mmCIF file with all atom_site columns, C-alpha atoms in Angstrom:
data_model
loop_
_atom_site.group_PDB
_atom_site.id
_atom_site.type_symbol
_atom_site.label_atom_id
_atom_site.label_alt_id
_atom_site.label_comp_id
_atom_site.label_asym_id
_atom_site.label_entity_id
_atom_site.label_seq_id
_atom_site.pdbx_PDB_ins_code
_atom_site.Cartn_x
_atom_site.Cartn_y
_atom_site.Cartn_z
_atom_site.occupancy
_atom_site.B_iso_or_equiv
_atom_site.pdbx_formal_charge
_atom_site.auth_seq_id
_atom_site.auth_comp_id
_atom_site.auth_asym_id
_atom_site.auth_atom_id
_atom_site.pdbx_PDB_model_num
ATOM 1   C CA . UNK T 1 1   ? -0.009  -0.008 0.020   1.00 0.00 ? 1   UNK T CA 1
ATOM 2   C CA . UNK T 1 2   ? 1.728   3.176  -1.319  1.00 0.00 ? 2   UNK T CA 1
ATOM 3   C CA . UNK T 1 3   ? -0.429  5.423  0.813   1.00 0.00 ? 3   UNK T CA 1
ATOM 4   C CA . UNK T 1 4   ? -1.888  8.776  -0.419  1.00 0.00 ? 4   UNK T CA 1
ATOM 5   C CA . UNK T 1 5   ? 0.638   10.488 -2.663  1.00 0.00 ? 5   UNK T CA 1
ATOM 6   C CA . UNK T 1 6   ? 0.992   14.215 -3.183  1.00 0.00 ? 6   UNK T CA 1
ATOM 7   C CA . UNK T 1 7   ? 2.997   16.284 -5.494  1.00 0.00 ? 7   UNK T CA 1
ATOM 8   C CA . UNK T 1 8   ? 4.968   18.432 -5.499  1.00 0.00 ? 8   UNK T CA 1
ATOM 9   C CA . UNK T 1 9   ? 6.278   18.288 -1.839  1.00 0.00 ? 9   UNK T CA 1
ATOM 10  C CA . UNK T 1 10  ? 7.352   21.866 -2.006  1.00 0.00 ? 10  UNK T CA 1
ATOM 11  C CA . UNK T 1 11  ? 6.184   24.632 -4.339  1.00 0.00 ? 11  UNK T CA 1
ATOM 12  C CA . UNK T 1 12  ? 7.521   28.192 -4.429  1.00 0.00 ? 12  UNK T CA 1
ATOM 13  C CA . UNK T 1 13  ? 5.770   30.658 -6.692  1.00 0.00 ? 13  UNK T CA 1
ATOM 14  C CA . UNK T 1 14  ? 5.236   34.348 -7.185  1.00 0.00 ? 14  UNK T CA 1
ATOM 15  C CA . UNK T 1 15  ? 2.198   36.237 -6.375  1.00 0.00 ? 15  UNK T CA 1
ATOM 16  C CA . UNK T 1 16  ? -0.243  36.069 -9.354  1.00 0.00 ? 16  UNK T CA 1
ATOM 17  C CA . UNK T 1 17  ? 0.949   32.796 -10.751 1.00 0.00 ? 17  UNK T CA 1
ATOM 18  C CA . UNK T 1 18  ? -1.213  29.696 -11.059 1.00 0.00 ? 18  UNK T CA 1
ATOM 19  C CA . UNK T 1 19  ? -0.550  26.826 -8.760  1.00 0.00 ? 19  UNK T CA 1
ATOM 20  C CA . UNK T 1 20  ? -1.636  23.296 -9.147  1.00 0.00 ? 20  UNK T CA 1
ATOM 21  C CA . UNK T 1 21  ? -1.430  20.669 -6.395  1.00 0.00 ? 21  UNK T CA 1
ATOM 22  C CA . UNK T 1 22  ? -1.964  16.941 -7.177  1.00 0.00 ? 22  UNK T CA 1
ATOM 23  C CA . UNK T 1 23  ? -3.055  13.963 -5.253  1.00 0.00 ? 23  UNK T CA 1
ATOM 24  C CA . UNK T 1 24  ? -3.402  10.188 -5.728  1.00 0.00 ? 24  UNK T CA 1
ATOM 25  C CA . UNK T 1 25  ? -5.577  8.590  -3.113  1.00 0.00 ? 25  UNK T CA 1
ATOM 26  C CA . UNK T 1 26  ? -5.214  5.078  -1.742  1.00 0.00 ? 26  UNK T CA 1
ATOM 27  C CA . UNK T 1 27  ? -6.674  2.679  -4.301  1.00 0.00 ? 27  UNK T CA 1
ATOM 28  C CA . UNK T 1 28  ? -10.254 1.674  -3.350  1.00 0.00 ? 28  UNK T CA 1
ATOM 29  C CA . UNK T 1 29  ? -11.014 4.636  -1.167  1.00 0.00 ? 29  UNK T CA 1
ATOM 30  C CA . UNK T 1 30  ? -14.219 6.424  -2.168  1.00 0.00 ? 30  UNK T CA 1
ATOM 31  C CA . UNK T 1 31  ? -13.724 9.697  -0.110  1.00 0.00 ? 31  UNK T CA 1
ATOM 32  C CA . UNK T 1 32  ? -11.086 12.341 -0.887  1.00 0.00 ? 32  UNK T CA 1
ATOM 33  C CA . UNK T 1 33  ? -10.474 15.456 1.199   1.00 0.00 ? 33  UNK T CA 1
ATOM 34  C CA . UNK T 1 34  ? -8.232  18.482 0.783   1.00 0.00 ? 34  UNK T CA 1
ATOM 35  C CA . UNK T 1 35  ? -7.111  20.318 3.897   1.00 0.00 ? 35  UNK T CA 1
ATOM 36  C CA . UNK T 1 36  ? -5.082  23.406 4.451   1.00 0.00 ? 36  UNK T CA 1
ATOM 37  C CA . UNK T 1 37  ? -2.752  23.593 7.604   1.00 0.00 ? 37  UNK T CA 1
ATOM 38  C CA . UNK T 1 38  ? -1.790  26.991 9.122   1.00 0.00 ? 38  UNK T CA 1
ATOM 39  C CA . UNK T 1 39  ? -0.306  27.865 12.542  1.00 0.00 ? 39  UNK T CA 1
ATOM 40  C CA . UNK T 1 40  ? -3.492  29.981 13.376  1.00 0.00 ? 40  UNK T CA 1
ATOM 41  C CA . UNK T 1 41  ? -6.262  27.602 12.137  1.00 0.00 ? 41  UNK T CA 1
ATOM 42  C CA . UNK T 1 42  ? -4.658  24.132 12.283  1.00 0.00 ? 42  UNK T CA 1
ATOM 43  C CA . UNK T 1 43  ? -6.325  21.807 9.801   1.00 0.00 ? 43  UNK T CA 1
ATOM 44  C CA . UNK T 1 44  ? -9.107  23.399 7.716   1.00 0.00 ? 44  UNK T CA 1
ATOM 45  C CA . UNK T 1 45  ? -11.181 21.289 5.432   1.00 0.00 ? 45  UNK T CA 1
ATOM 46  C CA . UNK T 1 46  ? -11.420 22.932 1.950   1.00 0.00 ? 46  UNK T CA 1
ATOM 47  C CA . UNK T 1 47  ? -13.420 20.471 0.001   1.00 0.00 ? 47  UNK T CA 1
ATOM 48  C CA . UNK T 1 48  ? -14.185 16.903 -0.245  1.00 0.00 ? 48  UNK T CA 1
ATOM 49  C CA . UNK T 1 49  ? -15.358 14.383 -2.830  1.00 0.00 ? 49  UNK T CA 1
ATOM 50  C CA . UNK T 1 50  ? -17.331 11.069 -2.694  1.00 0.00 ? 50  UNK T CA 1
ATOM 51  C CA . UNK T 1 51  ? -16.985 8.807  -5.690  1.00 0.00 ? 51  UNK T CA 1
ATOM 52  C CA . UNK T 1 52  ? -15.438 11.668 -7.682  1.00 0.00 ? 52  UNK T CA 1
ATOM 53  C CA . UNK T 1 53  ? -18.266 14.089 -7.015  1.00 0.00 ? 53  UNK T CA 1
ATOM 54  C CA . UNK T 1 54  ? -17.744 17.186 -4.959  1.00 0.00 ? 54  UNK T CA 1
ATOM 55  C CA . UNK T 1 55  ? -19.967 16.987 -1.854  1.00 0.00 ? 55  UNK T CA 1
ATOM 56  C CA . UNK T 1 56  ? -18.994 20.080 0.094   1.00 0.00 ? 56  UNK T CA 1
ATOM 57  C CA . UNK T 1 57  ? -16.771 22.879 -1.089  1.00 0.00 ? 57  UNK T CA 1
ATOM 58  C CA . UNK T 1 58  ? -17.833 25.445 1.734   1.00 0.00 ? 58  UNK T CA 1
ATOM 59  C CA . UNK T 1 59  ? -14.394 25.484 3.033   1.00 0.00 ? 59  UNK T CA 1
ATOM 60  C CA . UNK T 1 60  ? -12.942 26.864 -0.248  1.00 0.00 ? 60  UNK T CA 1
ATOM 61  C CA . UNK T 1 61  ? -11.926 30.320 0.806   1.00 0.00 ? 61  UNK T CA 1
ATOM 62  C CA . UNK T 1 62  ? -12.343 32.208 -2.554  1.00 0.00 ? 62  UNK T CA 1
ATOM 63  C CA . UNK T 1 63  ? -13.196 31.630 -6.132  1.00 0.00 ? 63  UNK T CA 1
ATOM 64  C CA . UNK T 1 64  ? -9.418  31.717 -6.712  1.00 0.00 ? 64  UNK T CA 1
ATOM 65  C CA . UNK T 1 65  ? -9.503  27.999 -5.340  1.00 0.00 ? 65  UNK T CA 1
ATOM 66  C CA . UNK T 1 66  ? -10.846 25.225 -7.402  1.00 0.00 ? 66  UNK T CA 1
ATOM 67  C CA . UNK T 1 67  ? -10.647 21.391 -7.227  1.00 0.00 ? 67  UNK T CA 1
ATOM 68  C CA . UNK T 1 68  ? -11.319 18.499 -9.533  1.00 0.00 ? 68  UNK T CA 1
ATOM 69  C CA . UNK T 1 69  ? -11.484 14.825 -9.362  1.00 0.00 ? 69  UNK T CA 1
ATOM 70  C CA . UNK T 1 70  ? -11.498 13.443 -12.967 1.00 0.00 ? 70  UNK T CA 1
ATOM 71  C CA . UNK T 1 71  ? -11.278 9.856  -11.829 1.00 0.00 ? 71  UNK T CA 1
ATOM 72  C CA . UNK T 1 72  ? -10.960 7.656  -8.749  1.00 0.00 ? 72  UNK T CA 1
ATOM 73  C CA . UNK T 1 73  ? -7.208  7.928  -8.681  1.00 0.00 ? 73  UNK T CA 1
ATOM 74  C CA . UNK T 1 74  ? -6.446  11.581 -9.217  1.00 0.00 ? 74  UNK T CA 1
ATOM 75  C CA . UNK T 1 75  ? -7.471  14.998 -7.802  1.00 0.00 ? 75  UNK T CA 1
ATOM 76  C CA . UNK T 1 76  ? -6.095  18.417 -8.224  1.00 0.00 ? 76  UNK T CA 1
ATOM 77  C CA . UNK T 1 77  ? -6.386  21.648 -6.181  1.00 0.00 ? 77  UNK T CA 1
ATOM 78  C CA . UNK T 1 78  ? -5.771  24.808 -8.197  1.00 0.00 ? 78  UNK T CA 1
ATOM 79  C CA . UNK T 1 79  ? -5.099  28.332 -6.981  1.00 0.00 ? 79  UNK T CA 1
ATOM 80  C CA . UNK T 1 80  ? -5.320  31.075 -9.698  1.00 0.00 ? 80  UNK T CA 1
ATOM 81  C CA . UNK T 1 81  ? -4.074  33.729 -9.009  1.00 0.00 ? 81  UNK T CA 1
ATOM 82  C CA . UNK T 1 82  ? -2.076  32.824 -5.988  1.00 0.00 ? 82  UNK T CA 1
ATOM 83  C CA . UNK T 1 83  ? -1.587  35.269 -3.198  1.00 0.00 ? 83  UNK T CA 1
ATOM 84  C CA . UNK T 1 84  ? 1.143   35.413 -0.255  1.00 0.00 ? 84  UNK T CA 1
ATOM 85  C CA . UNK T 1 85  ? -1.755  34.574 2.209   1.00 0.00 ? 85  UNK T CA 1
ATOM 86  C CA . UNK T 1 86  ? -2.271  31.203 0.468   1.00 0.00 ? 86  UNK T CA 1
ATOM 87  C CA . UNK T 1 87  ? 1.065   30.071 1.845   1.00 0.00 ? 87  UNK T CA 1
ATOM 88  C CA . UNK T 1 88  ? 0.438   27.069 3.906   1.00 0.00 ? 88  UNK T CA 1
ATOM 89  C CA . UNK T 1 89  ? 0.779   23.164 3.885   1.00 0.00 ? 89  UNK T CA 1
ATOM 90  C CA . UNK T 1 90  ? -1.838  21.553 1.776   1.00 0.00 ? 90  UNK T CA 1
ATOM 91  C CA . UNK T 1 91  ? -2.797  18.109 2.686   1.00 0.00 ? 91  UNK T CA 1
ATOM 92  C CA . UNK T 1 92  ? -4.801  15.455 0.682   1.00 0.00 ? 92  UNK T CA 1
ATOM 93  C CA . UNK T 1 93  ? -6.413  12.536 2.609   1.00 0.00 ? 93  UNK T CA 1
ATOM 94  C CA . UNK T 1 94  ? -8.646  9.536  1.581   1.00 0.00 ? 94  UNK T CA 1
ATOM 95  C CA . UNK T 1 95  ? -10.961 7.185  3.376   1.00 0.00 ? 95  UNK T CA 1
ATOM 96  C CA . UNK T 1 96  ? -13.095 4.174  2.643   1.00 0.00 ? 96  UNK T CA 1
ATOM 97  C CA . UNK T 1 97  ? -16.719 4.192  3.740   1.00 0.00 ? 97  UNK T CA 1
ATOM 98  C CA . UNK T 1 98  ? -17.191 0.526  3.794   1.00 0.00 ? 98  UNK T CA 1
ATOM 99  C CA . UNK T 1 99  ? -15.492 0.106  7.075   1.00 0.00 ? 99  UNK T CA 1
ATOM 100 C CA . UNK T 1 100 ? -17.889 1.902  9.253   1.00 0.00 ? 100 UNK T CA 1
ATOM 101 C CA . UNK T 1 101 ? -16.130 4.849  11.071  1.00 0.00 ? 101 UNK T CA 1
ATOM 102 C CA . UNK T 1 102 ? -13.177 5.072  8.652   1.00 0.00 ? 102 UNK T CA 1
ATOM 103 C CA . UNK T 1 103 ? -10.311 7.289  9.648   1.00 0.00 ? 103 UNK T CA 1
ATOM 104 C CA . UNK T 1 104 ? -8.545  9.525  7.135   1.00 0.00 ? 104 UNK T CA 1
ATOM 105 C CA . UNK T 1 105 ? -5.362  8.565  5.581   1.00 0.00 ? 105 UNK T CA 1
ATOM 106 C CA . UNK T 1 106 ? -3.137  11.605 4.849   1.00 0.00 ? 106 UNK T CA 1
ATOM 107 C CA . UNK T 1 107 ? -0.448  12.380 2.193   1.00 0.00 ? 107 UNK T CA 1
ATOM 108 C CA . UNK T 1 108 ? 2.767   14.051 3.318   1.00 0.00 ? 108 UNK T CA 1
ATOM 109 C CA . UNK T 1 109 ? 1.442   17.435 2.072   1.00 0.00 ? 109 UNK T CA 1
ATOM 110 C CA . UNK T 1 110 ? 2.585   20.091 -0.161  1.00 0.00 ? 110 UNK T CA 1
ATOM 111 C CA . UNK T 1 111 ? 4.215   23.184 1.305   1.00 0.00 ? 111 UNK T CA 1
ATOM 112 C CA . UNK T 1 112 ? 3.335   26.097 -0.759  1.00 0.00 ? 112 UNK T CA 1
ATOM 113 C CA . UNK T 1 113 ? 5.118   29.347 -0.500  1.00 0.00 ? 113 UNK T CA 1
ATOM 114 C CA . UNK T 1 114 ? 3.844   32.311 -2.404  1.00 0.00 ? 114 UNK T CA 1
ATOM 115 C CA . UNK T 1 115 ? 6.256   35.369 -2.535  1.00 0.00 ? 115 UNK T CA 1
ATOM 116 C CA . UNK H 2 1   ? -21.085 26.330 14.229  1.00 0.00 ? 1   UNK H CA 1
ATOM 117 C CA . UNK H 2 2   ? -19.278 23.018 14.273  1.00 0.00 ? 2   UNK H CA 1
ATOM 118 C CA . UNK H 2 3   ? -16.066 23.422 16.022  1.00 0.00 ? 3   UNK H CA 1
ATOM 119 C CA . UNK H 2 4   ? -13.306 21.409 17.949  1.00 0.00 ? 4   UNK H CA 1
ATOM 120 C CA . UNK H 2 5   ? -11.482 23.035 20.718  1.00 0.00 ? 5   UNK H CA 1
ATOM 121 C CA . UNK H 2 6   ? -7.990  22.097 22.155  1.00 0.00 ? 6   UNK H CA 1
ATOM 122 C CA . UNK H 2 7   ? -5.155  23.906 23.853  1.00 0.00 ? 7   UNK H CA 1
ATOM 123 C CA . UNK H 2 8   ? -2.532  25.438 21.616  1.00 0.00 ? 8   UNK H CA 1
ATOM 124 C CA . UNK H 2 9   ? 0.408   24.111 23.926  1.00 0.00 ? 9   UNK H CA 1
ATOM 125 C CA . UNK H 2 10  ? 0.916   21.589 26.592  1.00 0.00 ? 10  UNK H CA 1
ATOM 126 C CA . UNK H 2 11  ? 4.261   21.108 28.434  1.00 0.00 ? 11  UNK H CA 1
ATOM 127 C CA . UNK H 2 12  ? 5.515   18.014 30.112  1.00 0.00 ? 12  UNK H CA 1
ATOM 128 C CA . UNK H 2 13  ? 8.566   16.387 31.568  1.00 0.00 ? 13  UNK H CA 1
ATOM 129 C CA . UNK H 2 14  ? 10.061  13.232 30.330  1.00 0.00 ? 14  UNK H CA 1
ATOM 130 C CA . UNK H 2 15  ? 8.689   10.138 31.898  1.00 0.00 ? 15  UNK H CA 1
ATOM 131 C CA . UNK H 2 16  ? 5.479   11.789 33.049  1.00 0.00 ? 16  UNK H CA 1
ATOM 132 C CA . UNK H 2 17  ? 1.858   11.169 31.988  1.00 0.00 ? 17  UNK H CA 1
ATOM 133 C CA . UNK H 2 18  ? 0.590   14.111 29.764  1.00 0.00 ? 18  UNK H CA 1
ATOM 134 C CA . UNK H 2 19  ? -3.008  14.914 29.094  1.00 0.00 ? 19  UNK H CA 1
ATOM 135 C CA . UNK H 2 20  ? -4.368  16.869 26.096  1.00 0.00 ? 20  UNK H CA 1
ATOM 136 C CA . UNK H 2 21  ? -7.925  17.877 26.408  1.00 0.00 ? 21  UNK H CA 1
ATOM 137 C CA . UNK H 2 22  ? -10.396 18.384 23.589  1.00 0.00 ? 22  UNK H CA 1
ATOM 138 C CA . UNK H 2 23  ? -14.091 19.306 23.433  1.00 0.00 ? 23  UNK H CA 1
ATOM 139 C CA . UNK H 2 24  ? -16.359 20.030 20.599  1.00 0.00 ? 24  UNK H CA 1
ATOM 140 C CA . UNK H 2 25  ? -19.638 21.680 19.429  1.00 0.00 ? 25  UNK H CA 1
ATOM 141 C CA . UNK H 2 26  ? -20.136 19.403 16.363  1.00 0.00 ? 26  UNK H CA 1
ATOM 142 C CA . UNK H 2 27  ? -23.688 18.519 15.692  1.00 0.00 ? 27  UNK H CA 1
ATOM 143 C CA . UNK H 2 28  ? -24.416 14.597 15.998  1.00 0.00 ? 28  UNK H CA 1
ATOM 144 C CA . UNK H 2 29  ? -20.624 13.867 16.602  1.00 0.00 ? 29  UNK H CA 1
ATOM 145 C CA . UNK H 2 30  ? -20.095 10.651 18.501  1.00 0.00 ? 30  UNK H CA 1
ATOM 146 C CA . UNK H 2 31  ? -16.601 9.739  17.579  1.00 0.00 ? 31  UNK H CA 1
ATOM 147 C CA . UNK H 2 32  ? -13.201 11.363 18.426  1.00 0.00 ? 32  UNK H CA 1
ATOM 148 C CA . UNK H 2 33  ? -10.099 10.920 16.471  1.00 0.00 ? 33  UNK H CA 1
ATOM 149 C CA . UNK H 2 34  ? -6.563  11.695 17.753  1.00 0.00 ? 34  UNK H CA 1
ATOM 150 C CA . UNK H 2 35  ? -3.791  12.387 15.130  1.00 0.00 ? 35  UNK H CA 1
ATOM 151 C CA . UNK H 2 36  ? -0.131  12.941 15.611  1.00 0.00 ? 36  UNK H CA 1
ATOM 152 C CA . UNK H 2 37  ? 1.759   15.192 13.250  1.00 0.00 ? 37  UNK H CA 1
ATOM 153 C CA . UNK H 2 38  ? 5.433   15.638 12.774  1.00 0.00 ? 38  UNK H CA 1
ATOM 154 C CA . UNK H 2 39  ? 6.228   18.600 10.396  1.00 0.00 ? 39  UNK H CA 1
ATOM 155 C CA . UNK H 2 40  ? 7.028   17.339 6.960   1.00 0.00 ? 40  UNK H CA 1
ATOM 156 C CA . UNK H 2 41  ? 5.209   14.208 7.383   1.00 0.00 ? 41  UNK H CA 1
ATOM 157 C CA . UNK H 2 42  ? 1.641   12.784 7.062   1.00 0.00 ? 42  UNK H CA 1
ATOM 158 C CA . UNK H 2 43  ? -0.598  13.166 10.217  1.00 0.00 ? 43  UNK H CA 1
ATOM 159 C CA . UNK H 2 44  ? -0.972  9.758  11.572  1.00 0.00 ? 44  UNK H CA 1
ATOM 160 C CA . UNK H 2 45  ? -3.966  8.294  13.404  1.00 0.00 ? 45  UNK H CA 1
ATOM 161 C CA . UNK H 2 46  ? -3.231  7.264  17.096  1.00 0.00 ? 46  UNK H CA 1
ATOM 162 C CA . UNK H 2 47  ? -6.383  6.333  18.526  1.00 0.00 ? 47  UNK H CA 1
ATOM 163 C CA . UNK H 2 48  ? -10.148 6.690  17.746  1.00 0.00 ? 48  UNK H CA 1
ATOM 164 C CA . UNK H 2 49  ? -13.678 5.804  18.916  1.00 0.00 ? 49  UNK H CA 1
ATOM 165 C CA . UNK H 2 50  ? -16.785 6.456  20.914  1.00 0.00 ? 50  UNK H CA 1
ATOM 166 C CA . UNK H 2 51  ? -15.529 4.956  24.017  1.00 0.00 ? 51  UNK H CA 1
ATOM 167 C CA . UNK H 2 52  ? -12.331 4.838  26.157  1.00 0.00 ? 52  UNK H CA 1
ATOM 168 C CA . UNK H 2 53  ? -9.676  3.104  24.232  1.00 0.00 ? 53  UNK H CA 1
ATOM 169 C CA . UNK H 2 54  ? -5.904  2.424  24.300  1.00 0.00 ? 54  UNK H CA 1
ATOM 170 C CA . UNK H 2 55  ? -3.308  1.950  21.678  1.00 0.00 ? 55  UNK H CA 1
ATOM 171 C CA . UNK H 2 56  ? 0.200   1.168  23.252  1.00 0.00 ? 56  UNK H CA 1
ATOM 172 C CA . UNK H 2 57  ? 1.306   4.288  25.191  1.00 0.00 ? 57  UNK H CA 1
ATOM 173 C CA . UNK H 2 58  ? -1.798  6.278  24.029  1.00 0.00 ? 58  UNK H CA 1
ATOM 174 C CA . UNK H 2 59  ? -4.971  6.306  26.008  1.00 0.00 ? 59  UNK H CA 1
ATOM 175 C CA . UNK H 2 60  ? -8.256  8.147  24.884  1.00 0.00 ? 60  UNK H CA 1
ATOM 176 C CA . UNK H 2 61  ? -10.885 9.032  27.432  1.00 0.00 ? 61  UNK H CA 1
ATOM 177 C CA . UNK H 2 62  ? -14.419 9.672  26.194  1.00 0.00 ? 62  UNK H CA 1
ATOM 178 C CA . UNK H 2 63  ? -17.423 11.802 27.172  1.00 0.00 ? 63  UNK H CA 1
ATOM 179 C CA . UNK H 2 64  ? -20.169 12.745 24.787  1.00 0.00 ? 64  UNK H CA 1
ATOM 180 C CA . UNK H 2 65  ? -18.544 16.207 24.186  1.00 0.00 ? 65  UNK H CA 1
ATOM 181 C CA . UNK H 2 66  ? -15.138 15.845 25.258  1.00 0.00 ? 66  UNK H CA 1
ATOM 182 C CA . UNK H 2 67  ? -12.062 13.590 25.061  1.00 0.00 ? 67  UNK H CA 1
ATOM 183 C CA . UNK H 2 68  ? -8.489  13.572 26.400  1.00 0.00 ? 68  UNK H CA 1
ATOM 184 C CA . UNK H 2 69  ? -5.493  12.004 24.937  1.00 0.00 ? 69  UNK H CA 1
ATOM 185 C CA . UNK H 2 70  ? -3.110  10.560 27.664  1.00 0.00 ? 70  UNK H CA 1
ATOM 186 C CA . UNK H 2 71  ? 0.457   9.755  26.534  1.00 0.00 ? 71  UNK H CA 1
ATOM 187 C CA . UNK H 2 72  ? 2.181   7.503  29.072  1.00 0.00 ? 72  UNK H CA 1
ATOM 188 C CA . UNK H 2 73  ? 5.925   7.665  29.773  1.00 0.00 ? 73  UNK H CA 1
ATOM 189 C CA . UNK H 2 74  ? 6.372   10.866 27.556  1.00 0.00 ? 74  UNK H CA 1
ATOM 190 C CA . UNK H 2 75  ? 9.585   10.911 25.686  1.00 0.00 ? 75  UNK H CA 1
ATOM 191 C CA . UNK H 2 76  ? 11.504  13.877 23.932  1.00 0.00 ? 76  UNK H CA 1
ATOM 192 C CA . UNK H 2 77  ? 10.617  12.079 20.731  1.00 0.00 ? 77  UNK H CA 1
ATOM 193 C CA . UNK H 2 78  ? 6.834   12.672 21.427  1.00 0.00 ? 78  UNK H CA 1
ATOM 194 C CA . UNK H 2 79  ? 7.252   16.424 20.948  1.00 0.00 ? 79  UNK H CA 1
ATOM 195 C CA . UNK H 2 80  ? 4.980   17.226 17.964  1.00 0.00 ? 80  UNK H CA 1
ATOM 196 C CA . UNK H 2 81  ? 1.477   18.503 17.162  1.00 0.00 ? 81  UNK H CA 1
ATOM 197 C CA . UNK H 2 82  ? -1.523  16.509 18.261  1.00 0.00 ? 82  UNK H CA 1
ATOM 198 C CA . UNK H 2 83  ? -4.755  16.974 16.613  1.00 0.00 ? 83  UNK H CA 1
ATOM 199 C CA . UNK H 2 84  ? -8.222  16.123 17.910  1.00 0.00 ? 84  UNK H CA 1
ATOM 200 C CA . UNK H 2 85  ? -11.031 15.595 15.381  1.00 0.00 ? 85  UNK H CA 1
ATOM 201 C CA . UNK H 2 86  ? -14.726 14.739 15.289  1.00 0.00 ? 86  UNK H CA 1
ATOM 202 C CA . UNK H 2 87  ? -16.822 13.289 12.664  1.00 0.00 ? 87  UNK H CA 1
ATOM 203 C CA . UNK H 2 88  ? -20.050 15.196 12.072  1.00 0.00 ? 88  UNK H CA 1
ATOM 204 C CA . UNK H 2 89  ? -23.553 13.857 11.219  1.00 0.00 ? 89  UNK H CA 1
ATOM 205 C CA . UNK H 2 90  ? -24.283 11.363 8.380   1.00 0.00 ? 90  UNK H CA 1
ATOM 206 C CA . UNK H 2 91  ? -20.990 9.491  8.845   1.00 0.00 ? 91  UNK H CA 1
ATOM 207 C CA . UNK H 2 92  ? -19.596 11.210 5.550   1.00 0.00 ? 92  UNK H CA 1
ATOM 208 C CA . UNK H 2 93  ? -15.993 10.506 6.674   1.00 0.00 ? 93  UNK H CA 1
ATOM 209 C CA . UNK H 2 94  ? -15.591 14.342 6.931   1.00 0.00 ? 94  UNK H CA 1
ATOM 210 C CA . UNK H 2 95  ? -13.517 15.168 9.948   1.00 0.00 ? 95  UNK H CA 1
ATOM 211 C CA . UNK H 2 96  ? -13.465 18.470 11.730  1.00 0.00 ? 96  UNK H CA 1
ATOM 212 C CA . UNK H 2 97  ? -10.195 19.307 13.259  1.00 0.00 ? 97  UNK H CA 1
ATOM 213 C CA . UNK H 2 98  ? -9.094  21.264 16.249  1.00 0.00 ? 98  UNK H CA 1
ATOM 214 C CA . UNK H 2 99  ? -6.309  23.812 16.034  1.00 0.00 ? 99  UNK H CA 1
ATOM 215 C CA . UNK H 2 100 ? -3.704  21.263 17.157  1.00 0.00 ? 100 UNK H CA 1
ATOM 216 C CA . UNK H 2 101 ? -1.835  21.020 20.486  1.00 0.00 ? 101 UNK H CA 1
ATOM 217 C CA . UNK H 2 102 ? 1.893   21.422 20.387  1.00 0.00 ? 102 UNK H CA 1
ATOM 218 C CA . UNK H 2 103 ? 3.576   19.202 23.065  1.00 0.00 ? 103 UNK H CA 1
ATOM 219 C CA . UNK H 2 104 ? 6.762   20.342 24.550  1.00 0.00 ? 104 UNK H CA 1
ATOM 220 C CA . UNK H 2 105 ? 8.788   17.782 26.430  1.00 0.00 ? 105 UNK H CA 1
ATOM 221 C CA . UNK H 2 106 ? 11.465  18.909 28.891  1.00 0.00 ? 106 UNK H CA 1
ATOM 222 C CA . UNK H 2 107 ? 14.343  16.521 29.546  1.00 0.00 ? 107 UNK H CA 1
#
């Protein structure tokens, strides 16, 4: 089991540029979550999918943020245009609903720095 | 509003038992989840459930709206961020996390 795979591990970009973060969930998992981690707010849920369909995007901070899940093995989180306040660690996580109360399995995260 | 609350920092000495407290205002949440996070790594589940439970040196207490994580025989290597989370209604898998508690361990 390779776990949840995120890329890139680190991203440094200039304000105004487009940023795309990628995630491959654990095979067979039907839920996928995007979280943002900051010192002030901890882990904030941005959006989550069930069977590739977005269920709740109420945590997406602004229209500059968008997420897609074109198939069961891939998701992207895009920020366009990026701003310095978007600097944070972004985590992707997946889970399987067929096991009752299933915990989330996290990737190693993408550390985004916007200058 | 659905929220989870935990202290920002807890300090302990090596060898002691440390307690990290958590409470919530999440609608219809019955399960707590405790995660350990070292910077640069994936947050890792330590213990979960809707009743008191234990996994190795990690004990979880349980009340309807609160839980504590107790770490036995604390070591310097336990210094990290500990997240408490609750799952809301409908068992969607969606976890609501607290701000995280940074554990400081003094030798």
